[in-house]
PDB file of C-alpha atoms in Angstrom:
ATOM      1  CA  MET Z   1       0.001  -0.004   0.002  1.00  0.00           C
ATOM      2  CA  SER Z   2       1.347   3.405  -0.902  1.00  0.00           C
ATOM      3  CA  ASN Z   3      -0.087   6.834  -1.287  1.00  0.00           C
ATOM      4  CA  SER Z   4      -1.287   7.430  -4.824  1.00  0.00           C
ATOM      5  CA  GLY Z   5      -0.961  11.171  -4.946  1.00  0.00           C
ATOM      6  CA  LEU Z   6      -4.634  11.895  -4.325  1.00  0.00           C
ATOM      7  CA  ALA Z   7      -5.103  15.389  -2.934  1.00  0.00           C
ATOM      8  CA  GLY Z   8      -8.471  16.738  -1.929  1.00  0.00           C
ATOM      9  CA  GLY Z   9     -10.250  14.042  -3.879  1.00  0.00           C
ATOM     10  CA  VAL Z  10      -8.472  14.955  -7.096  1.00  0.00           C
ATOM     11  CA  VAL Z  11      -6.471  12.213  -8.778  1.00  0.00           C
ATOM     12  CA  THR Z  12      -3.091  13.716  -9.569  1.00  0.00           C
ATOM     13  CA  VAL Z  13      -0.832  12.882 -12.483  1.00  0.00           C
ATOM     14  CA  ASP Z  14       1.092  10.549 -10.191  1.00  0.00           C
ATOM     15  CA  SER Z  15      -1.616   7.874 -10.380  1.00  0.00           C
ATOM     16  CA  MET Z  16      -1.722   8.065 -14.150  1.00  0.00           C
ATOM     17  CA  GLY Z  17       2.069   8.009 -14.207  1.00  0.00           C
ATOM     18  CA  ARG Z  18       1.996   4.685 -12.384  1.00  0.00           C
ATOM     19  CA  ALA Z  19      -0.639   3.340 -14.771  1.00  0.00           C
ATOM     20  CA  LEU Z  20       1.522   4.464 -17.709  1.00  0.00           C
ATOM     21  CA  ALA Z  21       4.492   2.630 -16.202  1.00  0.00           C
ATOM     22  CA  ALA Z  22       2.344  -0.531 -16.047  1.00  0.00           C
ATOM     23  CA  ALA Z  23       1.412   0.029 -19.694  1.00  0.00           C
ATOM     24  CA  ARG Z  24       5.106   0.298 -20.663  1.00  0.00           C
ATOM     25  CA  ALA Z  25       5.847  -2.898 -18.774  1.00  0.00           C
ATOM     26  CA  ALA Z  26       3.019  -4.640 -20.638  1.00  0.00           C
ATOM     27  CA  ALA Z  27       4.504  -3.562 -23.978  1.00  0.00           C
ATOM     28  CA  GLY Z  28       7.798  -5.069 -22.860  1.00  0.00           C
ATOM     29  CA  ARG Z  29       6.023  -8.424 -22.468  1.00  0.00           C
ATOM     30  CA  GLY Z  30       4.461  -8.197 -25.941  1.00  0.00           C
ATOM     31  CA  GLU Z  31       1.069  -7.124 -24.630  1.00  0.00           C
ATOM     32  CA  VAL Z  32      -1.016  -4.191 -25.848  1.00  0.00           C
ATOM     33  CA  PRO Z  33       0.339  -1.333 -23.708  1.00  0.00           C
ATOM     34  CA  VAL Z  34      -2.503  -0.517 -21.351  1.00  0.00           C
ATOM     35  CA  GLY Z  35      -2.041  -0.144 -17.611  1.00  0.00           C
ATOM     36  CA  ALA Z  36      -4.505   0.408 -14.786  1.00  0.00           C
ATOM     37  CA  LEU Z  37      -4.740   0.776 -11.043  1.00  0.00           C
ATOM     38  CA  VAL Z  38      -7.461   0.876  -8.423  1.00  0.00           C
ATOM     39  CA  LEU Z  39      -7.415   3.423  -5.588  1.00  0.00           C
ATOM     40  CA  ASP Z  40      -9.534   2.997  -2.492  1.00  0.00           C
ATOM     41  CA  ALA Z  41     -11.575   5.869  -1.057  1.00  0.00           C
ATOM     42  CA  GLY Z  42      -8.520   7.059   0.880  1.00  0.00           C
ATOM     43  CA  GLY Z  43      -6.318   7.144  -2.221  1.00  0.00           C
ATOM     44  CA  ARG Z  44      -4.295   4.006  -1.444  1.00  0.00           C
ATOM     45  CA  ILE Z  45      -3.405   1.760  -4.365  1.00  0.00           C
ATOM     46  CA  LEU Z  46      -5.157  -1.613  -4.083  1.00  0.00           C
ATOM     47  CA  ALA Z  47      -3.866  -3.096  -7.342  1.00  0.00           C
ATOM     48  CA  ILE Z  48      -1.787  -2.116 -10.382  1.00  0.00           C
ATOM     49  CA  ARG Z  49      -1.916  -4.251 -13.510  1.00  0.00           C
ATOM     50  CA  GLY Z  50      -1.061  -4.250 -17.190  1.00  0.00           C
ATOM     51  CA  ASN Z  51      -2.726  -6.207 -19.978  1.00  0.00           C
ATOM     52  CA  GLU Z  52      -2.067  -9.962 -19.774  1.00  0.00           C
ATOM     53  CA  VAL Z  53      -4.123 -11.257 -22.704  1.00  0.00           C
ATOM     54  CA  GLU Z  54      -1.214 -13.079 -24.339  1.00  0.00           C
ATOM     55  CA  ALA Z  55       0.433 -14.374 -21.179  1.00  0.00           C
ATOM     56  CA  ARG Z  56      -2.813 -15.816 -19.833  1.00  0.00           C
ATOM     57  CA  CYS Z  57      -4.447 -16.838 -23.131  1.00  0.00           C
ATOM     58  CA  ASP Z  58      -7.381 -14.832 -21.841  1.00  0.00           C
ATOM     59  CA  ALA Z  59      -9.068 -12.272 -24.089  1.00  0.00           C
ATOM     60  CA  ALA Z  60     -10.687 -10.772 -20.981  1.00  0.00           C
ATOM     61  CA  ALA Z  61      -7.355 -10.100 -19.226  1.00  0.00           C
ATOM     62  CA  HIS Z  62      -7.512  -6.362 -19.790  1.00  0.00           C
ATOM     63  CA  ALA Z  63      -5.511  -4.265 -17.332  1.00  0.00           C
ATOM     64  CA  GLU Z  64      -8.452  -2.577 -15.622  1.00  0.00           C
ATOM     65  CA  LEU Z  65     -10.464  -5.794 -15.271  1.00  0.00           C
ATOM     66  CA  LEU Z  66      -7.481  -7.582 -13.719  1.00  0.00           C
ATOM     67  CA  ALA Z  67      -6.902  -4.637 -11.376  1.00  0.00           C
ATOM     68  CA  MET Z  68     -10.558  -4.530 -10.291  1.00  0.00           C
ATOM     69  CA  ARG Z  69     -10.630  -8.271  -9.643  1.00  0.00           C
ATOM     70  CA  GLU Z  70      -7.434  -8.093  -7.612  1.00  0.00           C
ATOM     71  CA  ALA Z  71      -8.614  -5.045  -5.647  1.00  0.00           C
ATOM     72  CA  ALA Z  72     -11.952  -6.660  -4.815  1.00  0.00           C
ATOM     73  CA  GLY Z  73     -10.155  -9.805  -3.687  1.00  0.00           C
ATOM     74  CA  ARG Z  74      -7.986  -7.733  -1.368  1.00  0.00           C
ATOM     75  CA  LEU Z  75     -11.015  -5.986   0.100  1.00  0.00           C
ATOM     76  CA  GLY Z  76     -12.902  -9.277   0.412  1.00  0.00           C
ATOM     77  CA  ASP Z  77     -15.882  -7.589  -1.221  1.00  0.00           C
ATOM     78  CA  ALA Z  78     -17.194  -7.980  -4.776  1.00  0.00           C
ATOM     79  CA  ARG Z  79     -17.975  -4.266  -4.788  1.00  0.00           C
ATOM     80  CA  LEU Z  80     -15.385  -1.513  -5.052  1.00  0.00           C
ATOM     81  CA  THR Z  81     -17.611   1.103  -3.467  1.00  0.00           C
ATOM     82  CA  GLY Z  82     -15.832   4.453  -3.200  1.00  0.00           C
ATOM     83  CA  CYS Z  83     -12.929   3.273  -5.363  1.00  0.00           C
ATOM     84  CA  THR Z  84     -11.379   4.959  -8.403  1.00  0.00           C
ATOM     85  CA  VAL Z  85     -10.025   3.123 -11.467  1.00  0.00           C
ATOM     86  CA  VAL Z  86      -7.199   4.897 -13.314  1.00  0.00           C
ATOM     87  CA  VAL Z  87      -6.484   3.430 -16.751  1.00  0.00           C
ATOM     88  CA  THR Z  88      -4.347   4.632 -19.636  1.00  0.00           C
ATOM     89  CA  LEU Z  89      -6.972   3.969 -22.360  1.00  0.00           C
ATOM     90  CA  GLU Z  90     -10.721   4.504 -22.521  1.00  0.00           C
ATOM     91  CA  PRO Z  91     -12.270   1.249 -21.247  1.00  0.00           C
ATOM     92  CA  CYS Z  92     -13.874  -1.076 -23.781  1.00  0.00           C
ATOM     93  CA  PRO Z  93     -17.547  -2.063 -23.368  1.00  0.00           C
ATOM     94  CA  MET Z  94     -16.571  -5.198 -21.411  1.00  0.00           C
ATOM     95  CA  CYS Z  95     -14.484  -3.280 -18.889  1.00  0.00           C
ATOM     96  CA  ALA Z  96     -16.963  -0.397 -18.638  1.00  0.00           C
ATOM     97  CA  ALA Z  97     -19.767  -2.858 -17.914  1.00  0.00           C
ATOM     98  CA  ALA Z  98     -17.545  -4.587 -15.335  1.00  0.00           C
ATOM     99  CA  MET Z  99     -17.086  -1.192 -13.629  1.00  0.00           C
ATOM    100  CA  VAL Z 100     -20.857  -1.077 -13.241  1.00  0.00           C
ATOM    101  CA  HIS Z 101     -20.898  -4.546 -11.650  1.00  0.00           C
ATOM    102  CA  PHE Z 102     -18.047  -3.564  -9.308  1.00  0.00           C
ATOM    103  CA  ARG Z 103     -19.847  -0.296  -8.449  1.00  0.00           C
ATOM    104  CA  VAL Z 104     -16.709   1.752  -9.092  1.00  0.00           C
ATOM    105  CA  ARG Z 105     -17.135   5.353  -7.966  1.00  0.00           C
ATOM    106  CA  ARG Z 106     -14.923   7.062 -10.505  1.00  0.00           C
ATOM    107  CA  VAL Z 107     -13.064   6.222 -13.718  1.00  0.00           C
ATOM    108  CA  VAL Z 108     -10.091   8.290 -14.861  1.00  0.00           C
ATOM    109  CA  PHE Z 109      -8.735   7.356 -18.269  1.00  0.00           C
ATOM    110  CA  GLY Z 110      -5.996   8.516 -20.625  1.00  0.00           C
ATOM    111  CA  ALA Z 111      -6.396   8.256 -24.390  1.00  0.00           C
ATOM    112  CA  TYR Z 112      -9.831   8.243 -25.978  1.00  0.00           C
ATOM    113  CA  ASP Z 113     -10.557   5.160 -28.094  1.00  0.00           C
ATOM    114  CA  PRO Z 114     -13.027   5.965 -30.888  1.00  0.00           C
ATOM    115  CA  LYS Z 115     -12.822   2.428 -32.324  1.00  0.00           C
ATOM    116  CA  GLY Z 116     -12.907   0.245 -29.231  1.00  0.00           C
ATOM    117  CA  GLY Z 117     -14.041   2.478 -26.366  1.00  0.00           C
ATOM    118  CA  GLY Z 118     -17.291   1.880 -24.521  1.00  0.00           C
ATOM    119  CA  VAL Z 119     -17.521   4.941 -22.271  1.00  0.00           C
ATOM    120  CA  GLU Z 120     -17.418   7.964 -24.584  1.00  0.00           C
ATOM    121  CA  HIS Z 121     -17.829   5.883 -27.751  1.00  0.00           C
ATOM    122  CA  GLY Z 122     -19.726   2.833 -29.009  1.00  0.00           C
ATOM    123  CA  PRO Z 123     -22.439   1.662 -26.615  1.00  0.00           C
ATOM    124  CA  ARG Z 124     -21.563   4.364 -24.013  1.00  0.00           C
ATOM    125  CA  ILE Z 125     -22.293   1.859 -21.280  1.00  0.00           C
ATOM    126  CA  PHE Z 126     -22.822   4.352 -18.439  1.00  0.00           C
ATOM    127  CA  GLU Z 127     -25.387   6.288 -20.469  1.00  0.00           C
ATOM    128  CA  GLN Z 128     -27.593   3.259 -21.158  1.00  0.00           C
ATOM    129  CA  PRO Z 129     -31.094   3.792 -19.702  1.00  0.00           C
ATOM    130  CA  ARG Z 130     -30.932   0.466 -17.806  1.00  0.00           C
ATOM    131  CA  CYS Z 131     -27.442   1.115 -16.389  1.00  0.00           C
ATOM    132  CA  LEU Z 132     -27.687   0.460 -12.647  1.00  0.00           C
ATOM    133  CA  HIS Z 133     -24.682   2.510 -11.551  1.00  0.00           C
ATOM    134  CA  ARG Z 134     -22.944   5.427 -13.222  1.00  0.00           C
ATOM    135  CA  PRO Z 135     -19.352   6.114 -12.226  1.00  0.00           C
ATOM    136  CA  GLU Z 136     -18.022   9.634 -12.474  1.00  0.00           C
ATOM    137  CA  VAL Z 137     -15.807   9.856 -15.589  1.00  0.00           C
ATOM    138  CA  VAL Z 138     -12.693  11.923 -16.265  1.00  0.00           C
ATOM    139  CA  GLY Z 139     -11.155  11.304 -19.699  1.00  0.00           C
ATOM    140  CA  GLY Z 140      -8.082  12.511 -21.535  1.00  0.00           C
ATOM    141  CA  VAL Z 141      -5.612  12.552 -18.604  1.00  0.00           C
ATOM    142  CA  ARG Z 142      -2.067  12.401 -20.066  1.00  0.00           C
ATOM    143  CA  ALA Z 143      -3.737  11.104 -23.196  1.00  0.00           C
ATOM    144  CA  GLY Z 144      -0.802  11.975 -25.430  1.00  0.00           C
ATOM    145  CA  GLU Z 145       1.618   9.738 -23.528  1.00  0.00           C
ATOM    146  CA  SER Z 146      -0.769   6.807 -23.711  1.00  0.00           C
ATOM    147  CA  ALA Z 147      -1.414   7.348 -27.408  1.00  0.00           C
ATOM    148  CA  VAL Z 148       2.330   7.440 -28.136  1.00  0.00           C
ATOM    149  CA  LEU Z 149       2.757   4.089 -26.379  1.00  0.00           C
ATOM    150  CA  LEU Z 150      -0.106   2.522 -28.333  1.00  0.00           C
ATOM    151  CA  ARG Z 151       1.035   3.929 -31.665  1.00  0.00           C
ATOM    152  CA  GLY Z 152       4.557   2.698 -31.023  1.00  0.00           C
ATOM    153  CA  PHE Z 153       3.291  -0.782 -30.203  1.00  0.00           C
ATOM    154  CA  PHE Z 154       0.964  -1.181 -33.167  1.00  0.00           C
ATOM    155  CA  GLY Z 155       3.463   0.501 -35.485  1.00  0.00           C
ATOM    156  CA  GLY Z 156       6.036  -2.054 -34.378  1.00  0.00           C
ATOM    157  CA  LEU Z 157       3.622  -4.909 -35.079  1.00  0.00           C
ATOM    158  CA  ARG Z 158       2.934  -3.628 -38.581  1.00  0.00           C
ATOM    159  CA  GLY Z 159       6.685  -3.487 -39.203  1.00  0.00           C
ATOM    160  CA  ARG Z 160       7.157  -7.168 -38.376  1.00  0.00           C
TER     161      ARG Z 160
ATOM    162  CA  MET V   1     -14.041 -34.220 -22.430  1.00  0.00           C
ATOM    163  CA  SER V   2     -17.465 -35.626 -23.209  1.00  0.00           C
ATOM    164  CA  ASN V   3     -19.857 -35.331 -26.066  1.00  0.00           C
ATOM    165  CA  SER V   4     -22.186 -32.429 -25.588  1.00  0.00           C
ATOM    166  CA  GLY V   5     -25.110 -33.646 -27.563  1.00  0.00           C
ATOM    167  CA  LEU V   6     -24.325 -31.601 -30.668  1.00  0.00           C
ATOM    168  CA  ALA V   7     -25.920 -33.163 -33.726  1.00  0.00           C
ATOM    169  CA  GLY V   8     -25.508 -31.747 -37.180  1.00  0.00           C
ATOM    170  CA  GLY V   9     -24.328 -28.429 -35.742  1.00  0.00           C
ATOM    171  CA  VAL V  10     -27.482 -28.041 -33.671  1.00  0.00           C
ATOM    172  CA  VAL V  11     -27.017 -27.676 -29.923  1.00  0.00           C
ATOM    173  CA  THR V  12     -29.459 -30.073 -28.321  1.00  0.00           C
ATOM    174  CA  VAL V  13     -31.220 -29.693 -25.002  1.00  0.00           C
ATOM    175  CA  ASP V  14     -28.495 -31.798 -23.414  1.00  0.00           C
ATOM    176  CA  SER V  15     -26.001 -28.929 -23.454  1.00  0.00           C
ATOM    177  CA  MET V  16     -28.529 -26.564 -21.912  1.00  0.00           C
ATOM    178  CA  GLY V  17     -29.423 -29.282 -19.423  1.00  0.00           C
ATOM    179  CA  ARG V  18     -25.820 -29.356 -18.263  1.00  0.00           C
ATOM    180  CA  ALA V  19     -25.737 -25.579 -18.018  1.00  0.00           C
ATOM    181  CA  LEU V  20     -28.955 -25.678 -15.992  1.00  0.00           C
ATOM    182  CA  ALA V  21     -27.374 -28.221 -13.643  1.00  0.00           C
ATOM    183  CA  ALA V  22     -24.442 -25.814 -13.146  1.00  0.00           C
ATOM    184  CA  ALA V  23     -26.958 -23.042 -12.407  1.00  0.00           C
ATOM    185  CA  ARG V  24     -28.674 -25.200  -9.768  1.00  0.00           C
ATOM    186  CA  ALA V  25     -25.308 -25.979  -8.194  1.00  0.00           C
ATOM    187  CA  ALA V  26     -24.540 -22.243  -8.085  1.00  0.00           C
ATOM    188  CA  ALA V  27     -27.815 -21.589  -6.257  1.00  0.00           C
ATOM    189  CA  GLY V  28     -26.796 -24.226  -3.723  1.00  0.00           C
ATOM    190  CA  ARG V  29     -23.679 -22.183  -2.983  1.00  0.00           C
ATOM    191  CA  GLY V  30     -25.690 -18.972  -2.525  1.00  0.00           C
ATOM    192  CA  GLU V  31     -24.804 -17.626  -5.959  1.00  0.00           C
ATOM    193  CA  VAL V  32     -27.229 -16.222  -8.544  1.00  0.00           C
ATOM    194  CA  PRO V  33     -28.262 -19.396 -10.414  1.00  0.00           C
ATOM    195  CA  VAL V  34     -26.656 -19.007 -13.812  1.00  0.00           C
ATOM    196  CA  GLY V  35     -24.646 -21.759 -15.477  1.00  0.00           C
ATOM    197  CA  ALA V  36     -22.645 -21.867 -18.692  1.00  0.00           C
ATOM    198  CA  LEU V  37     -20.469 -24.108 -20.791  1.00  0.00           C
ATOM    199  CA  VAL V  38     -18.207 -23.789 -23.794  1.00  0.00           C
ATOM    200  CA  LEU V  39     -18.271 -26.317 -26.633  1.00  0.00           C
ATOM    201  CA  ASP V  40     -15.467 -26.555 -29.161  1.00  0.00           C
ATOM    202  CA  ALA V  41     -16.133 -26.808 -32.896  1.00  0.00           C
ATOM    203  CA  GLY V  42     -16.513 -30.571 -32.546  1.00  0.00           C
ATOM    204  CA  GLY V  43     -19.099 -30.295 -29.763  1.00  0.00           C
ATOM    205  CA  ARG V  44     -16.815 -31.303 -26.904  1.00  0.00           C
ATOM    206  CA  ILE V  45     -17.258 -29.489 -23.614  1.00  0.00           C
ATOM    207  CA  LEU V  46     -14.185 -27.409 -22.786  1.00  0.00           C
ATOM    208  CA  ALA V  47     -15.500 -25.876 -19.544  1.00  0.00           C
ATOM    209  CA  ILE V  48     -18.656 -25.819 -17.418  1.00  0.00           C
ATOM    210  CA  ARG V  49     -19.055 -23.149 -14.744  1.00  0.00           C
ATOM    211  CA  GLY V  50     -21.621 -21.502 -12.513  1.00  0.00           C
ATOM    212  CA  ASN V  51     -21.587 -17.998 -11.092  1.00  0.00           C
ATOM    213  CA  GLU V  52     -18.884 -17.478  -8.454  1.00  0.00           C
ATOM    214  CA  VAL V  53     -19.315 -13.786  -7.631  1.00  0.00           C
ATOM    215  CA  GLU V  54     -19.733 -14.352  -3.894  1.00  0.00           C
ATOM    216  CA  ALA V  55     -17.169 -17.115  -3.489  1.00  0.00           C
ATOM    217  CA  ARG V  56     -14.460 -15.152  -5.316  1.00  0.00           C
ATOM    218  CA  CYS V  57     -15.442 -11.637  -4.196  1.00  0.00           C
ATOM    219  CA  ASP V  58     -15.360 -10.874  -7.913  1.00  0.00           C
ATOM    220  CA  ALA V  59     -18.257  -9.030  -9.531  1.00  0.00           C
ATOM    221  CA  ALA V  60     -16.957 -10.220 -12.915  1.00  0.00           C
ATOM    222  CA  ALA V  61     -17.136 -13.920 -12.002  1.00  0.00           C
ATOM    223  CA  HIS V  62     -20.184 -14.583 -14.152  1.00  0.00           C
ATOM    224  CA  ALA V  63     -20.634 -18.194 -15.283  1.00  0.00           C
ATOM    225  CA  GLU V  64     -20.056 -17.575 -18.996  1.00  0.00           C
ATOM    226  CA  LEU V  65     -16.996 -15.380 -18.461  1.00  0.00           C
ATOM    227  CA  LEU V  66     -15.429 -17.978 -16.162  1.00  0.00           C
ATOM    228  CA  ALA V  67     -16.204 -20.731 -18.684  1.00  0.00           C
ATOM    229  CA  MET V  68     -14.708 -18.755 -21.577  1.00  0.00           C
ATOM    230  CA  ARG V  69     -11.542 -17.988 -19.612  1.00  0.00           C
ATOM    231  CA  GLU V  70     -11.148 -21.625 -18.627  1.00  0.00           C
ATOM    232  CA  ALA V  71     -11.833 -22.883 -22.155  1.00  0.00           C
ATOM    233  CA  ALA V  72      -9.314 -20.467 -23.681  1.00  0.00           C
ATOM    234  CA  GLY V  73      -6.729 -21.538 -21.112  1.00  0.00           C
ATOM    235  CA  ARG V  74      -7.278 -25.172 -22.066  1.00  0.00           C
ATOM    236  CA  LEU V  75      -6.901 -24.397 -25.745  1.00  0.00           C
ATOM    237  CA  GLY V  76      -3.843 -22.232 -25.076  1.00  0.00           C
ATOM    238  CA  ASP V  77      -5.381 -19.552 -27.275  1.00  0.00           C
ATOM    239  CA  ALA V  78      -7.040 -16.283 -26.237  1.00  0.00           C
ATOM    240  CA  ARG V  79      -9.573 -16.817 -29.025  1.00  0.00           C
ATOM    241  CA  LEU V  80     -12.383 -19.352 -28.931  1.00  0.00           C
ATOM    242  CA  THR V  81     -12.730 -19.504 -32.721  1.00  0.00           C
ATOM    243  CA  GLY V  82     -15.447 -21.952 -33.753  1.00  0.00           C
ATOM    244  CA  CYS V  83     -16.695 -22.381 -30.168  1.00  0.00           C
ATOM    245  CA  THR V  84     -20.218 -22.127 -28.828  1.00  0.00           C
ATOM    246  CA  VAL V  85     -21.185 -20.700 -25.420  1.00  0.00           C
ATOM    247  CA  VAL V  86     -24.330 -22.140 -23.860  1.00  0.00           C
ATOM    248  CA  VAL V  87     -25.621 -20.116 -20.907  1.00  0.00           C
ATOM    249  CA  THR V  88     -28.879 -20.244 -18.962  1.00  0.00           C
ATOM    250  CA  LEU V  89     -29.495 -16.461 -18.969  1.00  0.00           C
ATOM    251  CA  GLU V  90     -29.087 -13.781 -21.628  1.00  0.00           C
ATOM    252  CA  PRO V  91     -25.517 -12.479 -21.208  1.00  0.00           C
ATOM    253  CA  CYS V  92     -25.048  -9.063 -19.631  1.00  0.00           C
ATOM    254  CA  PRO V  93     -23.183  -6.345 -21.575  1.00  0.00           C
ATOM    255  CA  MET V  94     -19.872  -7.323 -19.922  1.00  0.00           C
ATOM    256  CA  CYS V  95     -20.156 -10.960 -20.919  1.00  0.00           C
ATOM    257  CA  ALA V  96     -21.499 -10.161 -24.390  1.00  0.00           C
ATOM    258  CA  ALA V  97     -18.567  -7.826 -25.006  1.00  0.00           C
ATOM    259  CA  ALA V  98     -16.206 -10.529 -23.706  1.00  0.00           C
ATOM    260  CA  MET V  99     -17.693 -12.922 -26.278  1.00  0.00           C
ATOM    261  CA  VAL V 100     -16.617 -10.455 -28.956  1.00  0.00           C
ATOM    262  CA  HIS V 101     -13.059 -10.372 -27.563  1.00  0.00           C
ATOM    263  CA  PHE V 102     -12.967 -14.184 -27.416  1.00  0.00           C
ATOM    264  CA  ARG V 103     -14.370 -14.367 -30.992  1.00  0.00           C
ATOM    265  CA  VAL V 104     -17.049 -16.871 -29.953  1.00  0.00           C
ATOM    266  CA  ARG V 105     -18.843 -18.329 -32.952  1.00  0.00           C
ATOM    267  CA  ARG V 106     -22.255 -18.883 -31.425  1.00  0.00           C
ATOM    268  CA  VAL V 107     -24.141 -18.024 -28.229  1.00  0.00           C
ATOM    269  CA  VAL V 108     -27.098 -20.087 -27.074  1.00  0.00           C
ATOM    270  CA  PHE V 109     -28.911 -18.702 -24.057  1.00  0.00           C
ATOM    271  CA  GLY V 110     -31.930 -19.602 -21.942  1.00  0.00           C
ATOM    272  CA  ALA V 111     -34.057 -16.905 -20.314  1.00  0.00           C
ATOM    273  CA  TYR V 112     -34.223 -13.426 -21.770  1.00  0.00           C
ATOM    274  CA  ASP V 113     -33.165 -10.662 -19.355  1.00  0.00           C
ATOM    275  CA  PRO V 114     -34.935  -7.393 -20.158  1.00  0.00           C
ATOM    276  CA  LYS V 115     -33.328  -5.605 -17.184  1.00  0.00           C
ATOM    277  CA  GLY V 116     -29.727  -6.788 -17.320  1.00  0.00           C
ATOM    278  CA  GLY V 117     -29.250  -8.382 -20.724  1.00  0.00           C
ATOM    279  CA  GLY V 118     -26.860  -6.987 -23.297  1.00  0.00           C
ATOM    280  CA  VAL V 119     -27.585  -9.116 -26.356  1.00  0.00           C
ATOM    281  CA  GLU V 120     -31.308  -8.647 -27.087  1.00  0.00           C
ATOM    282  CA  HIS V 121     -31.710  -5.795 -24.611  1.00  0.00           C
ATOM    283  CA  GLY V 122     -29.842  -2.726 -23.374  1.00  0.00           C
ATOM    284  CA  PRO V 123     -26.785  -1.878 -25.488  1.00  0.00           C
ATOM    285  CA  ARG V 124     -27.303  -4.929 -27.798  1.00  0.00           C
ATOM    286  CA  ILE V 125     -23.552  -5.327 -27.966  1.00  0.00           C
ATOM    287  CA  PHE V 126     -23.414  -7.442 -31.145  1.00  0.00           C
ATOM    288  CA  GLU V 127     -25.510  -4.897 -33.048  1.00  0.00           C
ATOM    289  CA  GLN V 128     -23.212  -1.951 -32.279  1.00  0.00           C
ATOM    290  CA  PRO V 129     -21.822  -0.468 -35.516  1.00  0.00           C
ATOM    291  CA  ARG V 130     -18.231  -0.762 -34.226  1.00  0.00           C
ATOM    292  CA  CYS V 131     -18.637  -4.373 -33.044  1.00  0.00           C
ATOM    293  CA  LEU V 132     -15.697  -6.297 -34.516  1.00  0.00           C
ATOM    294  CA  HIS V 133     -17.224  -9.774 -34.368  1.00  0.00           C
ATOM    295  CA  ARG V 134     -20.851 -10.874 -34.283  1.00  0.00           C
ATOM    296  CA  PRO V 135     -21.585 -14.329 -32.871  1.00  0.00           C
ATOM    297  CA  GLU V 136     -24.652 -16.178 -34.074  1.00  0.00           C
ATOM    298  CA  VAL V 137     -27.331 -15.944 -31.358  1.00  0.00           C
ATOM    299  CA  VAL V 138     -30.032 -18.415 -30.336  1.00  0.00           C
ATOM    300  CA  GLY V 139     -32.127 -17.228 -27.379  1.00  0.00           C
ATOM    301  CA  GLY V 140     -34.932 -18.706 -25.308  1.00  0.00           C
ATOM    302  CA  VAL V 141     -33.694 -22.316 -25.116  1.00  0.00           C
ATOM    303  CA  ARG V 142     -35.375 -23.971 -22.086  1.00  0.00           C
ATOM    304  CA  ALA V 143     -36.027 -20.416 -20.898  1.00  0.00           C
ATOM    305  CA  GLY V 144     -38.810 -21.458 -18.552  1.00  0.00           C
ATOM    306  CA  GLU V 145     -36.563 -23.720 -16.491  1.00  0.00           C
ATOM    307  CA  SER V 146     -33.947 -21.003 -16.149  1.00  0.00           C
ATOM    308  CA  ALA V 147     -36.541 -18.408 -15.177  1.00  0.00           C
ATOM    309  CA  VAL V 148     -38.002 -20.719 -12.501  1.00  0.00           C
ATOM    310  CA  LEU V 149     -34.522 -21.114 -10.974  1.00  0.00           C
ATOM    311  CA  LEU V 150     -33.918 -17.364 -10.947  1.00  0.00           C
ATOM    312  CA  ARG V 151     -37.360 -16.551  -9.535  1.00  0.00           C
ATOM    313  CA  GLY V 152     -36.906 -19.180  -6.827  1.00  0.00           C
ATOM    314  CA  PHE V 153     -33.537 -17.720  -5.870  1.00  0.00           C
ATOM    315  CA  PHE V 154     -34.585 -14.091  -5.749  1.00  0.00           C
ATOM    316  CA  GLY V 155     -37.898 -14.991  -4.119  1.00  0.00           C
ATOM    317  CA  GLY V 156     -35.956 -16.796  -1.414  1.00  0.00           C
ATOM    318  CA  LEU V 157     -33.760 -13.760  -0.863  1.00  0.00           C
ATOM    319  CA  ARG V 158     -36.792 -11.493  -0.466  1.00  0.00           C
ATOM    320  CA  GLY V 159     -38.215 -13.888   2.093  1.00  0.00           C
ATOM    321  CA  ARG V 160     -35.183 -13.596   4.378  1.00  0.00           C
TER     322      ARG V 160
END
């Protein structure tokens, strides 16, 4: 457990910096470079994870879903009430819908994802009329750094 | 590995019967009674699971997501190409979106879920313009039996 850099309820760049570091580490393992962490209501980090789709042969092993599952396990509660998820890329519909199930209080994300995103794009999960829980959303935090990582990764793949 | 009862590409009631048995077992553990299995292209069962949200303190531990993760792990491939998911309840948006990531070929479900479903209700994940993969969908298979299980479970909870 370490302090995340929360001050007065505002998630500082430090949290996103840690998520970006997890994204870089994921790229180093051949994974799509996305990183995520979960902060509890007091700003302590409960879990930090990067994508592990390849390593686990698990298409659902997205960074933010892994981090939420780990954080909930640590709390011994299937709900992450009061918690914040910080993730370097706009969550996909699967991860956004998982945030509803986990009752996440707030989502802070980096780069917007017009093709695969599910928060500000596509099905806009939190805006669905039947959505049972709507986390607060802050998008675009250090988006440029996340986008550079993703472009570098997919550019490298195309070059292979 | 056992034969699932696939005949001529048609999923028979036997597969749904096994999923219903997994749902009943879940209810016995105090979980929402939903069960699911994954069949490979040849009709062999790769994984059968029930909900484990309470046992794992994991809001994402829905039966079909657990079964897909287990099946992919067995295949050593993050994609379930050619596979069929049989599940007793219409998948929620999280699980439907996961089916896209796993590239599931076909989804067969039992009861329709107007409140929480994400295939024929809510965001209708497979019908989203940006959806990258659209599984074939067969809904309403032995829906009455699934609905009776769910009503019994939630009725029991209300009676406590």
